[in-house]
């Protein structure tokens, strides 16, 4: 398994943002099932790796796991804030396909 801490520039958000990615070390990445894990209000993208056995589960099942950082956005496109829903639903999967070779979600 590969565990990556990444910072990418989001055109949608117009800023750098973090994501953590777990990639299987066997098989084609384009064929791997991808799970996007979203953090809660009082946490960040590190919560899943700090408080759960997500890496173990991903290894056992050959999954790719993407954990984006979205601050306290509630994963919404805000009237007076950033378009996080658009980022998570459109840009992030495209970034993961391009940078990591993952298949369509």
PDB file of C-alpha atoms in Angstrom:
ATOM      1  CA  UNK A   1       0.000   0.000   0.000  1.00  0.00           C
ATOM      2  CA  UNK A   2       1.060   3.522  -0.665  1.00  0.00           C
ATOM      3  CA  UNK A   3      -0.028   6.288   1.690  1.00  0.00           C
ATOM      4  CA  UNK A   4       0.258   9.786   0.256  1.00  0.00           C
ATOM      5  CA  UNK A   5      -0.179  13.189   1.890  1.00  0.00           C
ATOM      6  CA  UNK A   6      -0.747  15.623  -0.952  1.00  0.00           C
ATOM      7  CA  UNK A   7      -1.344  19.280  -1.470  1.00  0.00           C
ATOM      8  CA  UNK A   8      -2.953  20.240  -4.741  1.00  0.00           C
ATOM      9  CA  UNK A   9      -4.057  23.530  -6.175  1.00  0.00           C
ATOM     10  CA  UNK A  10      -7.794  23.542  -6.770  1.00  0.00           C
ATOM     11  CA  UNK A  11      -8.998  25.749  -9.614  1.00  0.00           C
ATOM     12  CA  UNK A  12     -12.524  25.415  -8.232  1.00  0.00           C
ATOM     13  CA  UNK A  13     -11.532  26.671  -4.774  1.00  0.00           C
ATOM     14  CA  UNK A  14      -8.771  28.936  -6.124  1.00  0.00           C
ATOM     15  CA  UNK A  15      -6.403  27.772  -3.382  1.00  0.00           C
ATOM     16  CA  UNK A  16      -4.200  24.904  -2.287  1.00  0.00           C
ATOM     17  CA  UNK A  17      -5.909  22.133  -0.377  1.00  0.00           C
ATOM     18  CA  UNK A  18      -4.803  18.836   1.146  1.00  0.00           C
ATOM     19  CA  UNK A  19      -5.815  15.264   0.533  1.00  0.00           C
ATOM     20  CA  UNK A  20      -4.656  11.915   1.801  1.00  0.00           C
ATOM     21  CA  UNK A  21      -4.667   8.935  -0.520  1.00  0.00           C
ATOM     22  CA  UNK A  22      -4.197   5.216   0.064  1.00  0.00           C
ATOM     23  CA  UNK A  23      -3.344   3.247  -3.071  1.00  0.00           C
ATOM     24  CA  UNK A  24      -3.176  -0.541  -3.489  1.00  0.00           C
ATOM     25  CA  UNK A  25       0.199  -1.918  -4.495  1.00  0.00           C
ATOM     26  CA  UNK A  26      -1.175  -4.705  -6.681  1.00  0.00           C
ATOM     27  CA  UNK A  27      -3.272  -4.646  -9.829  1.00  0.00           C
ATOM     28  CA  UNK A  28      -4.171  -1.795 -12.115  1.00  0.00           C
ATOM     29  CA  UNK A  29      -5.154   1.384 -10.292  1.00  0.00           C
ATOM     30  CA  UNK A  30      -7.776   2.153 -12.939  1.00  0.00           C
ATOM     31  CA  UNK A  31      -9.521  -1.111 -11.999  1.00  0.00           C
ATOM     32  CA  UNK A  32      -9.400  -0.556  -8.228  1.00  0.00           C
ATOM     33  CA  UNK A  33     -12.598   0.455  -6.480  1.00  0.00           C
ATOM     34  CA  UNK A  34     -12.211   3.961  -5.062  1.00  0.00           C
ATOM     35  CA  UNK A  35     -13.755   5.130  -1.806  1.00  0.00           C
ATOM     36  CA  UNK A  36     -13.990   8.833  -0.977  1.00  0.00           C
ATOM     37  CA  UNK A  37     -14.098   9.305   2.808  1.00  0.00           C
ATOM     38  CA  UNK A  38     -15.348  12.673   3.997  1.00  0.00           C
ATOM     39  CA  UNK A  39     -14.396  14.026   7.419  1.00  0.00           C
ATOM     40  CA  UNK A  40     -16.770  15.504   9.965  1.00  0.00           C
ATOM     41  CA  UNK A  41     -17.231  19.045  11.205  1.00  0.00           C
ATOM     42  CA  UNK A  42     -14.641  19.072  13.972  1.00  0.00           C
ATOM     43  CA  UNK A  43     -11.996  17.023  12.157  1.00  0.00           C
ATOM     44  CA  UNK A  44      -9.855  17.169   9.032  1.00  0.00           C
ATOM     45  CA  UNK A  45      -8.597  14.773   6.382  1.00  0.00           C
ATOM     46  CA  UNK A  46      -6.327  13.013   8.882  1.00  0.00           C
ATOM     47  CA  UNK A  47      -9.194  11.759  11.054  1.00  0.00           C
ATOM     48  CA  UNK A  48      -9.802   8.562   9.131  1.00  0.00           C
ATOM     49  CA  UNK A  49      -6.175   7.455   9.385  1.00  0.00           C
ATOM     50  CA  UNK A  50      -5.765   8.529  13.016  1.00  0.00           C
ATOM     51  CA  UNK A  51      -8.949   7.041  14.466  1.00  0.00           C
ATOM     52  CA  UNK A  52      -9.796   4.045  12.278  1.00  0.00           C
ATOM     53  CA  UNK A  53      -8.165   1.043  10.632  1.00  0.00           C
ATOM     54  CA  UNK A  54      -8.937   2.373   7.146  1.00  0.00           C
ATOM     55  CA  UNK A  55      -5.494   1.458   5.811  1.00  0.00           C
ATOM     56  CA  UNK A  56      -5.925  -2.142   6.956  1.00  0.00           C
ATOM     57  CA  UNK A  57      -9.409  -2.358   5.389  1.00  0.00           C
ATOM     58  CA  UNK A  58      -8.138  -0.859   2.137  1.00  0.00           C
ATOM     59  CA  UNK A  59      -5.276  -3.374   2.031  1.00  0.00           C
ATOM     60  CA  UNK A  60      -7.576  -6.345   2.682  1.00  0.00           C
ATOM     61  CA  UNK A  61      -9.971  -5.287  -0.078  1.00  0.00           C
ATOM     62  CA  UNK A  62      -7.548  -3.781  -2.602  1.00  0.00           C
ATOM     63  CA  UNK A  63      -9.245  -0.373  -2.404  1.00  0.00           C
ATOM     64  CA  UNK A  64      -8.021   3.090  -3.269  1.00  0.00           C
ATOM     65  CA  UNK A  65      -9.122   5.572  -0.599  1.00  0.00           C
ATOM     66  CA  UNK A  66      -9.232   9.351  -1.026  1.00  0.00           C
ATOM     67  CA  UNK A  67      -9.707  11.622   2.001  1.00  0.00           C
ATOM     68  CA  UNK A  68     -10.040  15.292   1.004  1.00  0.00           C
ATOM     69  CA  UNK A  69      -9.673  18.342   3.219  1.00  0.00           C
ATOM     70  CA  UNK A  70     -12.728  20.599   3.107  1.00  0.00           C
ATOM     71  CA  UNK A  71     -12.535  22.647   6.320  1.00  0.00           C
ATOM     72  CA  UNK A  72     -15.972  23.395   7.829  1.00  0.00           C
ATOM     73  CA  UNK A  73     -17.728  23.588   4.485  1.00  0.00           C
ATOM     74  CA  UNK A  74     -20.485  21.029   5.056  1.00  0.00           C
ATOM     75  CA  UNK A  75     -19.528  19.869   1.526  1.00  0.00           C
ATOM     76  CA  UNK A  76     -21.708  22.564  -0.009  1.00  0.00           C
ATOM     77  CA  UNK A  77     -21.369  25.301  -2.591  1.00  0.00           C
ATOM     78  CA  UNK A  78     -21.818  28.322  -0.347  1.00  0.00           C
ATOM     79  CA  UNK A  79     -23.451  31.612  -1.335  1.00  0.00           C
ATOM     80  CA  UNK A  80     -20.783  33.500   0.651  1.00  0.00           C
ATOM     81  CA  UNK A  81     -17.979  30.986   0.630  1.00  0.00           C
ATOM     82  CA  UNK A  82     -16.218  28.416  -1.485  1.00  0.00           C
ATOM     83  CA  UNK A  83     -17.772  25.863  -3.882  1.00  0.00           C
ATOM     84  CA  UNK A  84     -16.784  22.713  -1.977  1.00  0.00           C
ATOM     85  CA  UNK A  85     -19.522  20.493  -3.427  1.00  0.00           C
ATOM     86  CA  UNK A  86     -18.282  21.233  -6.934  1.00  0.00           C
ATOM     87  CA  UNK A  87     -14.720  20.545  -5.796  1.00  0.00           C
ATOM     88  CA  UNK A  88     -15.547  17.190  -4.186  1.00  0.00           C
ATOM     89  CA  UNK A  89     -17.997  15.983  -6.836  1.00  0.00           C
ATOM     90  CA  UNK A  90     -16.260  17.167 -10.015  1.00  0.00           C
ATOM     91  CA  UNK A  91     -12.701  18.415  -9.646  1.00  0.00           C
ATOM     92  CA  UNK A  92     -11.409  15.958  -7.023  1.00  0.00           C
ATOM     93  CA  UNK A  93     -12.332  12.783  -8.967  1.00  0.00           C
ATOM     94  CA  UNK A  94     -10.760  14.294 -12.103  1.00  0.00           C
ATOM     95  CA  UNK A  95      -7.590  15.122 -10.159  1.00  0.00           C
ATOM     96  CA  UNK A  96      -7.450  11.553  -8.799  1.00  0.00           C
ATOM     97  CA  UNK A  97      -7.894  10.075 -12.278  1.00  0.00           C
ATOM     98  CA  UNK A  98      -5.168  12.315 -13.707  1.00  0.00           C
ATOM     99  CA  UNK A  99      -2.618  12.162 -10.865  1.00  0.00           C
ATOM    100  CA  UNK A 100      -3.073   8.609  -9.600  1.00  0.00           C
ATOM    101  CA  UNK A 101      -4.597   6.763 -12.548  1.00  0.00           C
ATOM    102  CA  UNK A 102      -7.762   5.889 -10.632  1.00  0.00           C
ATOM    103  CA  UNK A 103     -10.882   4.893 -12.541  1.00  0.00           C
ATOM    104  CA  UNK A 104     -14.119   6.829 -12.637  1.00  0.00           C
ATOM    105  CA  UNK A 105     -15.880   6.934  -9.270  1.00  0.00           C
TER     106      UNK A 105
END
